[in-house]
């Protein structure tokens, strides 16, 4: 006799939906972002400072999450609000591919900035709902391992998308290659929106506060939380002065072809993918803050590794730098995400997420703008200053920042977690 297939529990079904939903999301967002975003902006005629401004928008609009977190308290079931916001983000960002057909060339860049800003305002709203929902969907004992596995799967898909996208741009240079990519992006954007529609419609845990002021003061009064957030904001400011410009440096300063840049970025994604499973397993033994601290020197080493192009073949140095940044930022992003959904009180989680996003977002917004201005200021300088000198200097700054302030803030709590995989030092819930 055939054994009856065991039905998925609602929790397990939600985890599968989240994993599958990540596939179309990572494909479309990979082809819209990273080196393709930089390349498309260069095609539209953007300068380094304009590129820096665009790269900064995604984090700056997160300040709006403070108001969004308050307005969410009026919703008992926020799923369909999330679906609508996701649709605006995906479709409007994808519609930037129509700019050359809709507008005169002299307004291409400003048109992109306007559409991109509105898209990411919608994403800021969707992000806070999705992050809070995942905190409810993923049980705390398996949270580290689950996100390690999920992120590994979607990173593998993202690596493939990076490689194929680079080959398309190399085979069809100029606008034709980007037009092909945007057609592909539209298909996966529609798939992603449909996947969001089948997420479970979970109720929102309401805050004990009903006024905006008291709600905002809750995370500000949590000293351990706010100290960690202020350090992470400072770190992201320095980090984002240089990391978002890796693609710009390869395309514009080192004059590498798109397919080579995509291959290098694939290596970064593959290393991130391989490390995510490791970071997830480590999260079952060590708390989020300790593992965050462990990611910092890896990111700093990535910046320092650009100096290798002065003494060895350029591609060798670039592969080393991108491998390190994949390992470091993969762990950093995963541990930061786990920190804000695991180390915060459930009823106040939306405002804690919003406060984290607002503070770190503003700092991360200033980073690329400052970096873009630095690159413009260094235009008359020798080429080595732009290609690896400033990167190495910022790497040293990151080492110092992580080894002093970071160590003081992120090691204020014990490293170990209990046998269930839950942090023994979590805030009261």
Coordinates of C-alpha atoms in Angstrom, one line a residue:
X1 CA 0.0 0.0 0.0
X2 CA 1.1 3.5 -0.7
X3 CA 1.9 5.5 2.4
X4 CA -0.2 8.7 2.6
X5 CA 1.9 11.8 2.0
X6 CA 2.3 13.8 5.1
X7 CA 0.7 17.3 4.8
X8 CA 2.8 20.3 5.4
X9 CA 2.0 22.3 8.6
X10 CA 1.1 25.9 8.0
X11 CA 4.5 27.0 9.4
X12 CA 6.4 24.7 7.1
X13 CA 4.3 25.7 4.1
X14 CA 5.1 29.4 4.9
X15 CA 8.9 28.6 5.0
X16 CA 8.6 27.0 1.6
X17 CA 6.7 29.9 0.2
X18 CA 9.4 32.3 1.5
X19 CA 12.2 30.2 -0.1
X20 CA 10.5 29.9 -3.5
X21 CA 9.5 33.6 -3.5
X22 CA 13.2 34.5 -3.1
X23 CA 14.0 32.9 -6.5
X24 CA 12.2 35.4 -8.8
X25 CA 13.0 38.2 -6.4
X26 CA 16.8 37.6 -6.5
X27 CA 16.8 37.2 -10.3
X28 CA 15.0 40.5 -11.0
X29 CA 16.8 42.4 -8.2
X30 CA 20.2 41.1 -9.4
X31 CA 19.6 42.2 -13.0
X32 CA 18.3 45.6 -11.8
X33 CA 21.1 46.2 -9.2
X34 CA 24.8 45.7 -8.7
X35 CA 27.0 46.1 -11.7
X36 CA 23.9 46.2 -14.0
X37 CA 22.6 49.2 -12.1
X38 CA 25.9 51.0 -12.4
X39 CA 26.2 50.0 -16.1
X40 CA 22.7 51.2 -16.9
X41 CA 23.3 54.5 -15.2
X42 CA 26.5 55.0 -17.1
X43 CA 24.5 54.2 -20.3
X44 CA 22.0 56.9 -19.3
X45 CA 24.9 59.3 -18.9
X46 CA 25.2 59.5 -15.0
X47 CA 28.4 60.9 -13.3
X48 CA 30.0 59.2 -10.3
X49 CA 28.3 61.6 -7.9
X50 CA 24.9 60.9 -9.5
X51 CA 25.6 57.1 -9.2
X52 CA 26.5 57.6 -5.6
X53 CA 23.3 59.5 -5.0
X54 CA 21.2 56.7 -6.6
X55 CA 23.0 54.0 -4.6
X56 CA 22.3 56.0 -1.4
X57 CA 18.5 56.4 -2.1
X58 CA 17.7 52.9 -1.1
X59 CA 18.9 53.4 2.5
X60 CA 17.8 57.1 2.9
X61 CA 14.1 56.3 2.2
X62 CA 14.2 53.8 5.1
X63 CA 13.7 56.9 7.4
X64 CA 10.1 56.8 6.2
X65 CA 9.7 53.5 8.1
X66 CA 9.3 55.4 11.4
X67 CA 6.0 56.7 10.1
X68 CA 5.1 53.4 8.4
X69 CA 5.6 51.5 11.6
X70 CA 3.1 53.8 13.4
X71 CA 0.6 53.5 10.6
X72 CA 0.9 49.7 10.6
X73 CA -0.8 49.7 14.0
X74 CA -4.0 50.6 12.2
X75 CA -3.9 47.3 10.3
X76 CA -4.7 44.0 11.8
X77 CA -3.8 41.9 8.7
X78 CA -1.1 43.8 6.6
X79 CA -0.5 41.2 4.0
X80 CA -2.4 42.9 1.1
X81 CA -0.8 46.2 1.9
X82 CA 2.6 44.5 1.5
X83 CA 1.5 42.9 -1.8
X84 CA 0.5 46.3 -3.2
X85 CA 3.8 48.0 -2.1
X86 CA 5.8 45.1 -3.5
X87 CA 4.0 45.5 -6.8
X88 CA 4.8 49.2 -6.9
X89 CA 8.4 48.6 -6.2
X90 CA 9.0 45.8 -8.6
X91 CA 7.0 47.2 -11.5
X92 CA 8.2 50.8 -11.2
X93 CA 11.8 49.9 -10.9
X94 CA 11.5 47.6 -13.8
X95 CA 9.8 50.4 -15.8
X96 CA 13.0 52.4 -15.7
X97 CA 14.0 50.3 -18.7
X98 CA 11.4 52.3 -20.7
X99 CA 13.2 55.6 -19.9
X100 CA 15.1 55.8 -23.3
X101 CA 11.8 55.3 -25.1
X102 CA 9.7 57.8 -23.0
X103 CA 12.0 60.8 -22.3
X104 CA 14.5 63.0 -24.0
X105 CA 18.1 62.1 -23.4
X106 CA 18.9 65.2 -21.3
X107 CA 16.4 64.0 -18.6
X108 CA 17.2 60.3 -18.6
X109 CA 19.2 60.4 -15.3
X110 CA 16.7 62.6 -13.4
X111 CA 13.8 60.5 -14.6
X112 CA 15.6 57.4 -13.3
X113 CA 16.2 59.0 -10.0
X114 CA 12.5 60.0 -9.6
X115 CA 11.2 56.5 -10.5
X116 CA 13.8 54.8 -8.4
X117 CA 13.0 56.9 -5.3
X118 CA 9.3 56.3 -5.5
X119 CA 9.9 52.6 -6.0
X120 CA 12.1 52.3 -2.9
X121 CA 9.7 54.3 -0.8
X122 CA 7.2 51.5 -1.6
X123 CA 9.9 49.0 -0.8
X124 CA 10.5 50.6 2.6
X125 CA 6.9 49.9 3.5
X126 CA 6.9 46.4 2.2
X127 CA 10.2 45.7 3.8
X128 CA 9.1 46.4 7.4
X129 CA 6.0 44.3 6.9
X130 CA 7.9 41.4 5.4
X131 CA 10.7 41.5 8.1
X132 CA 8.1 41.5 10.9
X133 CA 6.2 38.7 9.2
X134 CA 9.3 36.5 8.9
X135 CA 10.0 37.0 12.6
X136 CA 6.6 35.4 13.2
X137 CA 6.9 32.7 10.5
X138 CA 10.4 31.4 11.3
X139 CA 10.7 29.7 14.7
X140 CA 13.5 31.1 16.8
X141 CA 15.3 27.7 17.3
X142 CA 15.8 27.2 13.6
X143 CA 16.1 30.9 12.5
X144 CA 19.8 30.9 11.9
X145 CA 19.9 27.7 9.9
X146 CA 16.8 28.5 7.9
X147 CA 18.0 31.8 6.7
X148 CA 21.4 30.3 6.0
X149 CA 19.8 27.7 3.8
X150 CA 17.3 30.1 2.1
X151 CA 20.0 32.7 1.4
X152 CA 22.3 30.0 0.0
X153 CA 19.6 28.9 -2.4
X154 CA 18.7 32.3 -3.6
X155 CA 22.4 33.4 -3.8
X156 CA 23.0 30.4 -6.1
X157 CA 20.2 31.6 -8.4
X158 CA 21.5 35.1 -8.2
X159 CA 25.0 34.0 -9.3
X160 CA 23.5 32.3 -12.3
X161 CA 21.5 35.5 -13.1
X162 CA 24.7 37.6 -12.8
X163 CA 26.6 35.4 -15.2
X164 CA 23.9 35.2 -17.8
X165 CA 23.2 38.9 -17.5
X166 CA 26.9 39.7 -18.1
X167 CA 27.0 37.5 -21.1
X168 CA 23.9 39.2 -22.6
X169 CA 25.4 42.7 -22.2
X170 CA 28.7 41.5 -23.6
X171 CA 26.9 39.9 -26.7
X172 CA 24.6 42.9 -27.2
X173 CA 26.5 46.1 -26.2
X174 CA 24.8 49.4 -25.6
X175 CA 21.0 49.8 -25.2
X176 CA 20.1 46.5 -26.9
X177 CA 21.5 44.4 -24.1
X178 CA 19.7 46.4 -21.4
X179 CA 16.4 46.1 -23.3
X180 CA 16.7 42.3 -23.3
X181 CA 17.4 42.3 -19.6
X182 CA 14.4 44.5 -18.8
X183 CA 12.1 42.1 -20.7
X184 CA 13.4 39.2 -18.5
X185 CA 13.1 41.4 -15.4
X186 CA 9.4 42.1 -16.1
X187 CA 8.6 38.3 -16.3
X188 CA 10.2 37.6 -13.0
X189 CA 8.7 40.7 -11.3
X190 CA 5.2 39.4 -12.1
X191 CA 6.1 35.9 -10.8
X192 CA 7.5 37.5 -7.6
X193 CA 4.3 39.6 -7.0
X194 CA 2.2 36.4 -7.4
X195 CA 4.3 34.6 -4.8
X196 CA 3.7 37.4 -2.4
X197 CA 0.0 36.9 -2.8
X198 CA 0.2 33.4 -1.4
X199 CA 2.1 34.3 1.8
X200 CA 0.0 33.6 4.9
X201 CA -2.2 36.4 6.1
X202 CA -0.9 36.7 9.7
X203 CA -2.2 39.2 12.3
X204 CA 0.1 42.0 13.4
X205 CA 1.2 42.0 17.0
X206 CA 0.1 45.5 18.2
X207 CA 2.2 47.8 20.3
X208 CA 1.3 48.7 23.8
X209 CA 1.6 52.4 22.8
X210 CA -1.0 54.2 20.7
X211 CA 0.9 57.5 20.1
X212 CA 3.9 58.0 17.8
X213 CA 6.1 59.7 20.4
X214 CA 6.0 56.9 23.0
X215 CA 6.4 54.3 20.3
X216 CA 9.6 55.9 19.0
X217 CA 11.0 56.3 22.5
X218 CA 10.7 52.5 23.1
X219 CA 13.7 51.6 21.0
X220 CA 15.6 54.7 22.0
X221 CA 15.4 53.8 25.6
X222 CA 16.8 50.3 25.0
X223 CA 20.4 51.1 25.6
X224 CA 21.9 47.8 24.3
X225 CA 19.9 48.0 21.1
X226 CA 20.6 51.7 20.4
X227 CA 24.3 51.4 21.1
X228 CA 24.6 48.6 18.6
X229 CA 22.6 50.5 16.1
X230 CA 24.7 53.6 16.4
X231 CA 27.9 51.6 15.8
X232 CA 26.4 49.8 12.8
X233 CA 25.4 53.2 11.4
X234 CA 28.9 54.5 11.7
X235 CA 30.2 51.2 10.1
X236 CA 27.8 51.4 7.2
X237 CA 28.7 55.0 6.5
X238 CA 32.4 54.2 6.1
X239 CA 31.7 50.9 4.3
X240 CA 29.3 52.5 1.8
X241 CA 31.8 55.1 0.9
X242 CA 33.5 52.4 -1.1
X243 CA 31.7 49.1 -1.4
X244 CA 28.9 50.3 -3.8
X245 CA 31.6 51.7 -6.1
X246 CA 33.3 48.4 -6.7
X247 CA 31.4 48.0 -10.0
X248 CA 32.1 51.7 -11.0
X249 CA 35.8 51.2 -10.3
X250 CA 35.9 48.1 -12.5
X251 CA 33.8 49.5 -15.3
X252 CA 34.9 53.1 -15.4
X253 CA 38.4 53.2 -13.9
X254 CA 39.8 49.8 -14.9
X255 CA 37.8 49.6 -18.1
X256 CA 36.8 45.9 -17.7
X257 CA 34.1 44.5 -20.0
X258 CA 30.7 43.7 -18.6
X259 CA 31.1 40.0 -18.9
X260 CA 34.3 40.1 -16.8
X261 CA 32.7 42.3 -14.2
X262 CA 29.7 39.9 -14.0
X263 CA 32.1 36.9 -13.6
X264 CA 33.9 38.7 -10.7
X265 CA 30.6 39.6 -9.1
X266 CA 29.5 36.0 -9.5
X267 CA 32.6 34.9 -7.5
X268 CA 31.5 37.3 -4.8
X269 CA 28.0 35.9 -4.8
X270 CA 29.2 32.3 -4.8
X271 CA 31.5 33.0 -1.8
X272 CA 28.6 34.7 0.0
X273 CA 26.4 31.7 -0.8
X274 CA 28.9 29.3 0.5
X275 CA 29.4 31.3 3.7
X276 CA 25.7 31.8 4.4
X277 CA 25.2 28.2 5.4
X278 CA 28.2 28.4 7.7
X279 CA 27.0 31.6 9.3
X280 CA 23.6 30.1 9.8
X281 CA 25.0 27.1 11.6
X282 CA 27.3 29.3 13.7
X283 CA 24.2 31.2 14.7
X284 CA 23.0 28.1 16.5
X285 CA 26.0 28.4 18.8
X286 CA 26.8 32.1 19.0
X287 CA 24.5 35.1 19.3
X288 CA 23.9 37.6 16.6
X289 CA 26.1 40.4 17.9
X290 CA 29.1 38.3 18.3
X291 CA 28.8 37.0 14.8
X292 CA 28.3 40.5 13.5
X293 CA 31.6 41.4 15.1
X294 CA 33.3 38.5 13.3
X295 CA 32.1 39.7 9.9
X296 CA 33.7 43.1 10.3
X297 CA 37.4 42.3 9.7
X298 CA 36.5 40.3 6.6
X299 CA 34.9 43.3 5.1
X300 CA 37.8 45.5 6.0
X301 CA 40.2 43.0 4.4
X302 CA 38.2 43.2 1.2
X303 CA 39.0 46.9 1.0
X304 CA 42.6 46.3 1.7
X305 CA 42.8 43.6 -0.9
X306 CA 42.4 46.1 -3.7
X307 CA 46.0 47.1 -3.0
X308 CA 47.0 43.7 -4.4
X309 CA 46.4 45.0 -7.9
X310 CA 49.5 47.1 -7.4
X311 CA 51.8 44.1 -7.0
X312 CA 50.0 41.3 -8.9
X313 CA 47.7 40.9 -11.9
X314 CA 44.6 43.1 -11.6
X315 CA 42.1 40.2 -11.9
X316 CA 43.8 38.2 -9.1
X317 CA 43.4 41.2 -6.7
X318 CA 39.8 41.8 -7.8
X319 CA 38.9 38.1 -7.3
X320 CA 40.4 38.1 -3.8
X321 CA 38.7 41.4 -2.8
X322 CA 35.3 40.3 -4.1
X323 CA 35.5 36.8 -2.5
X324 CA 36.2 38.5 0.9
X325 CA 33.4 41.0 0.5
X326 CA 31.0 38.2 -0.4
X327 CA 31.9 36.3 2.8
X328 CA 31.8 39.4 5.0
X329 CA 28.7 41.2 3.7
X330 CA 26.8 37.9 3.4
X331 CA 27.3 37.2 7.1
X332 CA 26.8 40.9 8.1
X333 CA 23.5 41.2 6.4
X334 CA 22.2 37.9 7.7
X335 CA 23.3 38.6 11.3
X336 CA 21.9 42.2 11.2
X337 CA 18.6 40.8 9.9
X338 CA 18.5 38.2 12.7
X339 CA 19.4 40.8 15.2
X340 CA 16.5 43.1 14.5
X341 CA 13.9 40.2 14.4
X342 CA 15.4 38.2 17.2
X343 CA 16.8 40.6 19.7
X344 CA 13.8 42.9 19.9
X345 CA 10.4 42.6 21.7
X346 CA 7.7 41.1 19.5
X347 CA 4.9 43.6 20.2
X348 CA 7.3 46.6 19.4
X349 CA 9.2 44.9 16.6
X350 CA 7.9 47.1 13.7
X351 CA 9.2 50.3 15.5
X352 CA 12.5 48.6 16.4
X353 CA 12.9 47.6 12.8
X354 CA 12.0 51.1 11.7
X355 CA 14.4 52.7 14.1
X356 CA 17.2 50.4 13.0
X357 CA 16.4 51.1 9.3
X358 CA 16.1 54.9 9.8
X359 CA 19.4 55.4 11.7
X360 CA 21.5 53.0 9.6
X361 CA 19.7 54.0 6.5
X362 CA 20.6 57.7 6.9
X363 CA 24.2 56.8 7.6
X364 CA 24.3 54.4 4.6
X365 CA 22.7 57.2 2.5
X366 CA 25.5 59.6 3.3
X367 CA 28.2 57.0 2.6
X368 CA 27.8 56.6 -1.2
X369 CA 27.2 60.4 -1.6
X370 CA 30.4 61.1 0.2
X371 CA 32.2 58.4 -1.8
X372 CA 30.9 59.8 -5.1
X373 CA 32.2 63.2 -4.2
X374 CA 35.6 61.8 -3.2
X375 CA 35.9 60.1 -6.5
X376 CA 35.1 63.3 -8.4
X377 CA 37.6 65.2 -6.2
X378 CA 40.3 62.7 -6.9
X379 CA 39.8 62.8 -10.7
X380 CA 43.1 64.8 -11.2
X381 CA 45.0 62.5 -8.9
X382 CA 47.2 59.6 -10.2
X383 CA 45.2 56.5 -11.2
X384 CA 46.5 54.3 -8.4
X385 CA 44.9 56.7 -5.8
X386 CA 41.4 56.1 -7.3
X387 CA 41.8 52.4 -8.1
X388 CA 43.2 51.1 -4.8
X389 CA 44.7 53.9 -2.7
X390 CA 41.4 55.3 -1.3
X391 CA 40.0 51.8 -0.9
X392 CA 43.0 50.7 1.1
X393 CA 42.8 53.7 3.4
X394 CA 39.1 53.1 4.1
X395 CA 39.9 49.5 4.8
X396 CA 42.3 50.6 7.6
X397 CA 39.6 52.9 9.0
X398 CA 37.2 49.9 9.1
X399 CA 39.7 47.8 10.9
X400 CA 40.2 50.5 13.5
X401 CA 36.5 51.1 13.9
X402 CA 35.6 47.4 14.3
X403 CA 38.5 46.7 16.7
X404 CA 37.7 49.6 19.0
X405 CA 34.1 50.8 19.1
X406 CA 32.7 47.6 17.5
X407 CA 34.4 45.3 20.0
X408 CA 33.2 47.4 22.9
X409 CA 29.5 47.5 21.8
X410 CA 29.0 44.0 20.2
X411 CA 30.8 42.1 23.0
X412 CA 28.7 43.6 25.8
X413 CA 26.7 40.4 25.9
X414 CA 27.7 36.7 26.2
X415 CA 28.6 34.8 23.1
X416 CA 26.7 31.5 23.7
X417 CA 23.1 30.6 23.3
X418 CA 21.1 27.9 24.9
X419 CA 20.5 24.3 23.6
X420 CA 17.4 25.4 21.8
X421 CA 19.4 27.8 19.6
X422 CA 17.8 30.8 21.3
X423 CA 19.9 33.7 22.5
X424 CA 20.2 33.6 26.3
X425 CA 20.7 37.4 26.3
X426 CA 17.6 38.4 24.4
X427 CA 15.7 41.4 25.6
X428 CA 12.5 40.7 27.5
X429 CA 9.6 39.8 25.3

